[in-house]
Short mmCIF file of C-alpha atoms in Angstrom, two decimals:
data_model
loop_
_atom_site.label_atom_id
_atom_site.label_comp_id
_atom_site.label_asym_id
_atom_site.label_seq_id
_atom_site.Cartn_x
_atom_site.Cartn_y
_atom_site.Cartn_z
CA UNK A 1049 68.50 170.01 167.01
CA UNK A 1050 68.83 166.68 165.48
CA UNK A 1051 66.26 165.09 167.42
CA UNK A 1052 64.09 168.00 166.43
CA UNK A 1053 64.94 167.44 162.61
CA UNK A 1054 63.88 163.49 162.62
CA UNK A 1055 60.90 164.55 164.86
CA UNK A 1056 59.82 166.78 161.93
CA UNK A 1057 60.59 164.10 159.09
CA UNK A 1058 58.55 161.68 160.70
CA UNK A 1059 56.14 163.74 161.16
CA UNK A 1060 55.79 164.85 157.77
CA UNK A 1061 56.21 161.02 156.69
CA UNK A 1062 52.98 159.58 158.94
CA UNK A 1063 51.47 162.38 157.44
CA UNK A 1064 51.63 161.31 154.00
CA UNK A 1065 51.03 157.73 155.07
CA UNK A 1066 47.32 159.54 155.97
CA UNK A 1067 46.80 161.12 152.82
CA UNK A 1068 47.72 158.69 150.96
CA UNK A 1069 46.41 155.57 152.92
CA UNK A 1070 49.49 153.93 153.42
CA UNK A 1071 49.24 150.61 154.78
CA UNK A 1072 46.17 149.90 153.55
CA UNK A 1073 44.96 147.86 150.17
CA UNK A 1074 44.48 151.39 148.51
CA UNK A 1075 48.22 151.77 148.42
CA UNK A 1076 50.60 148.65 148.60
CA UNK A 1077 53.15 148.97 146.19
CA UNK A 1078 52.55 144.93 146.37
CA UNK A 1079 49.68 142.53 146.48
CA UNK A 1080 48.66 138.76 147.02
CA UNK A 1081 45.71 137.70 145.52
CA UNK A 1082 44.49 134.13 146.06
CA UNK A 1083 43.06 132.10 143.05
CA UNK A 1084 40.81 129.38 143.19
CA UNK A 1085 39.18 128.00 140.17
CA UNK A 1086 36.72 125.06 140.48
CA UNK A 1087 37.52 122.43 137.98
CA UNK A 1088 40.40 122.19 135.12
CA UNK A 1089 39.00 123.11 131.66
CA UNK A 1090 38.64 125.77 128.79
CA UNK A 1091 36.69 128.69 130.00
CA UNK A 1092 37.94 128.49 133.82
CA UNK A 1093 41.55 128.27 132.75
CA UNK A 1094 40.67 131.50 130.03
CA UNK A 1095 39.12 133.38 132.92
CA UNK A 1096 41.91 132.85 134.91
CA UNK A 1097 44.52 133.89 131.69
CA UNK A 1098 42.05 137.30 131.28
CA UNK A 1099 41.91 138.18 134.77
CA UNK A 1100 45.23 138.30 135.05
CA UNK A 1101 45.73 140.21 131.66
CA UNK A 1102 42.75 142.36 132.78
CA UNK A 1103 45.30 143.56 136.32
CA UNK A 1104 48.42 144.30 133.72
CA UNK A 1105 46.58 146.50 132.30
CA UNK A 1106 45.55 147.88 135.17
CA UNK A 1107 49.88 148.26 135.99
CA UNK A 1108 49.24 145.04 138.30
CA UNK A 1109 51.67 142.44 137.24
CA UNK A 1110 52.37 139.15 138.24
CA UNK A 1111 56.19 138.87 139.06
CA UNK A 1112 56.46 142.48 139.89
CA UNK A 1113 53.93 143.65 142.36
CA UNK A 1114 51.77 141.00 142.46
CA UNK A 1115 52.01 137.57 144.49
CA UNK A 1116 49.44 135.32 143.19
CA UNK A 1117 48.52 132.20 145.45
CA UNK A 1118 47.07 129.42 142.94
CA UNK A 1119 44.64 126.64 143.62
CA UNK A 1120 42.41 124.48 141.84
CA UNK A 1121 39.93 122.59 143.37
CA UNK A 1122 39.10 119.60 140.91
CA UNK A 1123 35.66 120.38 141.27
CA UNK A 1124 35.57 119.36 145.01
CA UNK A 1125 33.36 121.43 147.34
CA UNK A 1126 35.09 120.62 150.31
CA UNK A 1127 38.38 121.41 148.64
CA UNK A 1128 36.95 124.81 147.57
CA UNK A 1129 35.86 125.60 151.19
CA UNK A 1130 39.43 124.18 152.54
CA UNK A 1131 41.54 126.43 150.27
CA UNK A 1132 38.92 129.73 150.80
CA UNK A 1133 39.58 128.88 154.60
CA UNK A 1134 43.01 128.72 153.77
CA UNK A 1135 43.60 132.08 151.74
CA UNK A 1136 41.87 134.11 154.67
CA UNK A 1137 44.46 132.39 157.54
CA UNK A 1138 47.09 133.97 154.75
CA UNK A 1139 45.57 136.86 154.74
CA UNK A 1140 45.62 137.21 151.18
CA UNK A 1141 44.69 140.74 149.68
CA UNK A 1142 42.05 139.73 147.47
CA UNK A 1143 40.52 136.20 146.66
CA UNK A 1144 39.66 135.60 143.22
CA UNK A 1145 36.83 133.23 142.83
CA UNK A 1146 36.40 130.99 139.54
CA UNK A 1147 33.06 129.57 139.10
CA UNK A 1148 30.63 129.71 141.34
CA UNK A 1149 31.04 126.96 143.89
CA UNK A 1150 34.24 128.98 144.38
CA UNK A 1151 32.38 131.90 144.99
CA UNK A 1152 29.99 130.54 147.43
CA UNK A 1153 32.99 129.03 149.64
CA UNK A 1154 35.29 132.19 149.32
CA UNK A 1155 31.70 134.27 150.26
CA UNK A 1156 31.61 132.30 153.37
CA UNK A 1157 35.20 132.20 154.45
CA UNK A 1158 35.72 136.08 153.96
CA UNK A 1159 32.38 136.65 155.97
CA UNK A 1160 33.70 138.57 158.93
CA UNK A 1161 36.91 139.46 157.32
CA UNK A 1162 37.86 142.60 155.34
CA UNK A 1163 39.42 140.42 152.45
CA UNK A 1164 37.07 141.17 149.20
CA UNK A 1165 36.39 138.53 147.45
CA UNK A 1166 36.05 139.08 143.30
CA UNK A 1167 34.24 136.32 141.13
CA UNK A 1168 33.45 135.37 137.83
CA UNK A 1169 31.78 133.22 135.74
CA UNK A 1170 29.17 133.04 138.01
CA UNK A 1171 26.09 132.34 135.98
CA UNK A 1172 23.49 133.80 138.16
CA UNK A 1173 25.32 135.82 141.58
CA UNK A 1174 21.29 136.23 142.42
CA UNK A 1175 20.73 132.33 143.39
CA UNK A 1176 23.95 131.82 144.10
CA UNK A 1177 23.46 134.40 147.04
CA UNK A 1178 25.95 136.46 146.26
CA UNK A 1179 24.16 139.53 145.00
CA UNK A 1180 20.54 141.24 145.88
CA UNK A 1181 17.69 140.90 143.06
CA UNK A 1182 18.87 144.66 141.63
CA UNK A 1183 22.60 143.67 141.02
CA UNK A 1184 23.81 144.94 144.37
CA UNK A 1185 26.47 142.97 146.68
CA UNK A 1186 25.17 141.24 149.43
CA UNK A 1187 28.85 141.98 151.36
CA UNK A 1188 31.92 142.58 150.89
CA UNK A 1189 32.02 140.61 147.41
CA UNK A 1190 31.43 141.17 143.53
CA UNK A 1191 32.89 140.15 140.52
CA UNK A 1192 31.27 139.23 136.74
CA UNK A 1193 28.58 136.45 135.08
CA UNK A 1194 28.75 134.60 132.77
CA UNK A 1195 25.21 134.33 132.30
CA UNK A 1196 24.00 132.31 128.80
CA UNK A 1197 22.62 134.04 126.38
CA UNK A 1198 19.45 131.05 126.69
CA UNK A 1199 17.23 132.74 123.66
CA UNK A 1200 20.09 133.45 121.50
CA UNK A 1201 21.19 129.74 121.68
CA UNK A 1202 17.68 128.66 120.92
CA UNK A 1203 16.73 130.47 117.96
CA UNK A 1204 20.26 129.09 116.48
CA UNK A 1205 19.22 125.33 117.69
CA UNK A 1206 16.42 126.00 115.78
CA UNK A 1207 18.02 127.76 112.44
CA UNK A 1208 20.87 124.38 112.52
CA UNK A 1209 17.90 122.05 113.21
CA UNK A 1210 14.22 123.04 111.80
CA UNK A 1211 12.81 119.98 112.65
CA UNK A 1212 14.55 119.19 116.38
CA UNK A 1213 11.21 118.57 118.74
CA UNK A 1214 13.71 117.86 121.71
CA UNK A 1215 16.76 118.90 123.09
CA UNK A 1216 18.47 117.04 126.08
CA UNK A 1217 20.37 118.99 129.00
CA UNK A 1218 23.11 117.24 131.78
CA UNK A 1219 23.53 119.33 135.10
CA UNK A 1220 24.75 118.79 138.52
CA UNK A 1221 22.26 119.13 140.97
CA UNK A 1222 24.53 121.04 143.39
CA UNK A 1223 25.03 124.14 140.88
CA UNK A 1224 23.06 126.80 141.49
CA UNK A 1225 23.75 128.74 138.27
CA UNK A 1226 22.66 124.81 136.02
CA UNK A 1227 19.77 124.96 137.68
CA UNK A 1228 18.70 128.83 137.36
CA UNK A 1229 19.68 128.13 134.05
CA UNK A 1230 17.55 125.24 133.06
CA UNK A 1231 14.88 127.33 134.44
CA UNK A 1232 15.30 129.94 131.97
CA UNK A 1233 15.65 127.45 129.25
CA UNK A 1234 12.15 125.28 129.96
CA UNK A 1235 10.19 129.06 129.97
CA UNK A 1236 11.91 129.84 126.80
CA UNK A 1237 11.74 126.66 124.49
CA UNK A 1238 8.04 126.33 123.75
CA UNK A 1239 8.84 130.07 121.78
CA UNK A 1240 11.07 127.81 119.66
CA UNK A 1241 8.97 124.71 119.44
CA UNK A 1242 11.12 122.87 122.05
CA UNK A 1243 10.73 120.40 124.89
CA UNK A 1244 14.04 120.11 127.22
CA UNK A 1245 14.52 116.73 129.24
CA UNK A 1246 17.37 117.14 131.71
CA UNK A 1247 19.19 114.63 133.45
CA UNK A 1248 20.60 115.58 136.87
CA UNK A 1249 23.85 114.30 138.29
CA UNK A 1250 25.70 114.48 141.41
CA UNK A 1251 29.27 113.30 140.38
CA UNK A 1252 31.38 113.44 137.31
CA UNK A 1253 30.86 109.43 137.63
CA UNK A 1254 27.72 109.90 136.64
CA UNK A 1255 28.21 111.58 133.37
CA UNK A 1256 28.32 108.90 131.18
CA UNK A 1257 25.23 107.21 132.21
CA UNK A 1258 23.14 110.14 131.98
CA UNK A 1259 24.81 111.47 128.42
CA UNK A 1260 23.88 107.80 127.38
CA UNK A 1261 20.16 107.94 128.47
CA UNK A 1262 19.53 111.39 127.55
CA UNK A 1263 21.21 111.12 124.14
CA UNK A 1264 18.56 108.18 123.48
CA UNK A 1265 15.63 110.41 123.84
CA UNK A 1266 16.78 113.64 121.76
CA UNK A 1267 17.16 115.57 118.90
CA UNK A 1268 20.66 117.22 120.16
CA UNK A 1269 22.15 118.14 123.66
CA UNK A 1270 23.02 121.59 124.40
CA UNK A 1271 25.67 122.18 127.58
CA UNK A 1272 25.88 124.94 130.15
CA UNK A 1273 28.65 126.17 131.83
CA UNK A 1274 28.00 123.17 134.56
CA UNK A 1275 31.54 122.44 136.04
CA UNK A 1276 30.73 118.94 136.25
CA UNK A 1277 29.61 118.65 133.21
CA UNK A 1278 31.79 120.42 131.25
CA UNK A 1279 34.73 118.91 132.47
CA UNK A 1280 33.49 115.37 131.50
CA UNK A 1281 32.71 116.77 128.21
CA UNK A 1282 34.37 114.31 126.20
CA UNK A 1283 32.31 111.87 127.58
CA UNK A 1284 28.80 113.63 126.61
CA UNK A 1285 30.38 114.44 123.12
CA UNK A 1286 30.69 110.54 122.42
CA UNK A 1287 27.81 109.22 123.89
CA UNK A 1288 26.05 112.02 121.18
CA UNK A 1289 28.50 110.68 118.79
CA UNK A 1290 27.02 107.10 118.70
CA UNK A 1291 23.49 108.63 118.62
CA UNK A 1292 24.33 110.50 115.38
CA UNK A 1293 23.21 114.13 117.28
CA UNK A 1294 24.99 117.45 117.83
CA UNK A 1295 25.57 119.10 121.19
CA UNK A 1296 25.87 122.65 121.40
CA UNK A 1297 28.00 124.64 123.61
CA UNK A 1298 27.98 127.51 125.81
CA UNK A 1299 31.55 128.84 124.90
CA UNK A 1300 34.32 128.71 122.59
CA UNK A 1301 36.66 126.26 124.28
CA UNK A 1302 33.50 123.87 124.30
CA UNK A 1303 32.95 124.51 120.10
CA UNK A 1304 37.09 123.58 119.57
CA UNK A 1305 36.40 120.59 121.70
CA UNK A 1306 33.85 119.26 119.44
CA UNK A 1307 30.79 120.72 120.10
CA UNK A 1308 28.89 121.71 116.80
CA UNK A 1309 28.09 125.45 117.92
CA UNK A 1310 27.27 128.15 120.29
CA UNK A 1311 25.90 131.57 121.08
CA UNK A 1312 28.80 131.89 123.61
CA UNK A 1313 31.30 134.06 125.33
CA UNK A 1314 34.66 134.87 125.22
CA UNK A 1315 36.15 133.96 128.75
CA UNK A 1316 39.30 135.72 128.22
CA UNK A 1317 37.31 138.89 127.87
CA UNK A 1318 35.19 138.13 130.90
CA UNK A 1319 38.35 137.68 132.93
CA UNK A 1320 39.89 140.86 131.97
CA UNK A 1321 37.20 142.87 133.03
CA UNK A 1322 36.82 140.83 136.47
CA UNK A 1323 40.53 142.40 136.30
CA UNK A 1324 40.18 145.92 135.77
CA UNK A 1325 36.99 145.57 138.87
CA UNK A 1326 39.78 143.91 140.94
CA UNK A 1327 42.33 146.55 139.94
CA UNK A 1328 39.67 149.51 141.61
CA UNK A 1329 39.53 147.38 144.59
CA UNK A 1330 43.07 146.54 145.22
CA UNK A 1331 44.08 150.75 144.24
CA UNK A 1332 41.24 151.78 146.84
CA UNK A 1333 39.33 153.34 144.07
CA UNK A 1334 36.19 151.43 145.55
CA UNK A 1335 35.23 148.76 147.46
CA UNK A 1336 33.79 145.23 146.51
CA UNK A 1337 30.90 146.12 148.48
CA UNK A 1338 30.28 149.34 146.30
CA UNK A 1339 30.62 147.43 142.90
CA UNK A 1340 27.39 145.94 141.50
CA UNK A 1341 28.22 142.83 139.45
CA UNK A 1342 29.25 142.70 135.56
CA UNK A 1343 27.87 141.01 132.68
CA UNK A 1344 29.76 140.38 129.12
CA UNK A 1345 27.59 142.29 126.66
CA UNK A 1346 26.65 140.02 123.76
CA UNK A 1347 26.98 136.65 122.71
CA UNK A 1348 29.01 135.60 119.55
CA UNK A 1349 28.68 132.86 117.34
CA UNK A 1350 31.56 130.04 117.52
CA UNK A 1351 31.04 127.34 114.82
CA UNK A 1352 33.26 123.90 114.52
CA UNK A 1353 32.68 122.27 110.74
CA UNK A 1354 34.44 119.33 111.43
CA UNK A 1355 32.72 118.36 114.30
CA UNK A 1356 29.27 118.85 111.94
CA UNK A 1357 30.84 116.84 109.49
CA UNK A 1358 31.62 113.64 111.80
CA UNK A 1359 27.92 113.10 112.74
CA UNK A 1360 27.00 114.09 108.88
CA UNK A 1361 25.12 117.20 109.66
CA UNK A 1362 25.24 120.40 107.08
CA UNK A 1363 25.43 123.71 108.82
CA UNK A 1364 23.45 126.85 107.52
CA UNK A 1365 25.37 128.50 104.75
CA UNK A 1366 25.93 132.04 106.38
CA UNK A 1367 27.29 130.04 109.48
CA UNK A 1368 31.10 130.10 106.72
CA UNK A 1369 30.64 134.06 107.48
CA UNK A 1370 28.79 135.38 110.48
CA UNK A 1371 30.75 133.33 112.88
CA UNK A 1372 32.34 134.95 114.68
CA UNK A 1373 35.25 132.36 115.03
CA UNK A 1374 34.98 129.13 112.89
CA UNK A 1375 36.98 125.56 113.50
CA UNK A 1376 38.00 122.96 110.87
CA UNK A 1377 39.35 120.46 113.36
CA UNK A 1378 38.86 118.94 116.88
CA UNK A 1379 41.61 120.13 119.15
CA UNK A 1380 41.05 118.03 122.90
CA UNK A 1381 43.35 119.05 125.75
#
């Protein structure tokens, strides 16, 4: 009779585990997700912050039912592909990709795997060659962009400086999303009266020598999300700085830094909802490969006055009230 009763029970038991899927991503009561972000600075690190707010939210907490497996690559390609490689032998849950070198590598590690792989602030997934021209995943992979808002950040180059003719532009060569970008920005400047000269670069070495040229043959420099670039920021900032001309920035963390303005995005936002996408992957509520990739919705105006001030430049009046977040100081971290 006994053997009958625990025949029953685990009968019933494998039974639920069907219905409910247990044993597979769709129900763990716990997770590992593997984080790799490309480079140490601002927006990264707030993408990082959101996505993990973004899961919380979702009732997926670090320290409770969630493992997460950190690394940051220092903006080293082979160090991106190494620790992708890495998270797969773990057999991680999920990879979380930061920036889109990340992506790329964790794309290609997780190719004939079933670990889904969720980026962000991946300026354009298209080139990057992680999503089809109508938003669709090319495999088991999707996530959110960061794309800039290129027109936005124009017309406001052009409200802060009517009579700019040029405006300079450092990117690495290797970045898919700098160059998509500087693309967009070349067929949209002559709408504003513009000419862009860009400066390519291979290593952060090379930062300063380019930020020197380029700042010699501008009106202002305005930065993209470039890795690279932004994480030698301080560097571009006072090469402009002995030129007497404003950069511009892409995002918040870039404006606090110094940077004079930008049509930007909030990366803590953009994390949280690469969150909530990873949240319906890891509950089984759909699969990476069934999610089309993100965008933030609009861009918002982040202004620093002191940073104006040090190169003597007087921002528009309205700037004091349509910002969406305004700075009276330089804070560097």
């Amino acid at each position: 009779m006994k053997k009958r009763i625990l025949a029953a029970v685990l009968t019933a038991v494998m039974a639920m585990g069907a219905l409910t899927g247990c044993g597979s991503t769709g129900s763990k009561d716990n997770y590992t997700i593997g984080i790799m972000q490309y480079a140490v600075h601002g927006s990264l690190d707030n993408c990082r912050e959101g996505f993990l707010q973004g899961l919380a939210e979702e009732g997926i907490v670090e320290g409770e039912n969630l493992t997460i497996e950190y690394v940051n690559a220092q903006a080293d390609n082979g160090t991106s592909a190494m620790t992708a490689s890495n998270f797969v032998s773990k057999k991680v849950d999920m990879i979380c990709a930061i920036a889109t070198p990340c992506a790329m590598a964790a794309y290609n590690a997780t190719m004939n795997t079933d670990i889904p792989v969720i980026y962000t602030a991946v300026s354009d997934p298209v080139e990057a060659g992680l999503a089809n021209e109508d938003g669709t995943p090319v495999g088991n992979i999707t996530g959110t962009s960061d794309a800039l808002a290129v027109d936005a950040q124009l017309k406001m180059i052009r409200e802060v400086l009517p009579e700019a003719k040029t405006i300079g532009i450092i990117y690495t060569t290797s970045e898919a999303n700098s160059i998509s970008t500087i693309a967009e920005y070349k067929a949209l400047a002559g709408n504003y009266g513009f000419e862009i000269v860009d400066s390519g670069v291979t290593a952060m070495s090379e930062v300063a020598l380019a930020a020197a040229d380029v700042a010699s043959k501008v009106d202002c420099i305005t930065n993209l999300t470039d890795n690279t670039v932004v994480s030698a920021l301080q560097t571009v900032l006072d090469e402009a700085n002995k030129a007497g001309i404003p950069v511009f920035g892409s995002e918040v963390e870039q404006v606090k830094a110094g940077c004079v303005a930008s049509m930007g995005l909030e990366y803590i936002e953009l994390g949280k909802q690469t969150g909530k996408m990873a949240a319906k992957v890891l509950k089984g509520e759909a699969k990476a490969s069934e999610l089309n990739f993100e965008v933030i919705s609009e861009p918002s105006l982040y202004v620093n006055f002191a940073a104006a001030e040090k190169i003597g430049l007087e921002l528009p009046e309205n700037y004091k009230t349509d910002a969406y977040q305004s700075f009276d100081e330089i804070v560097v971290q």
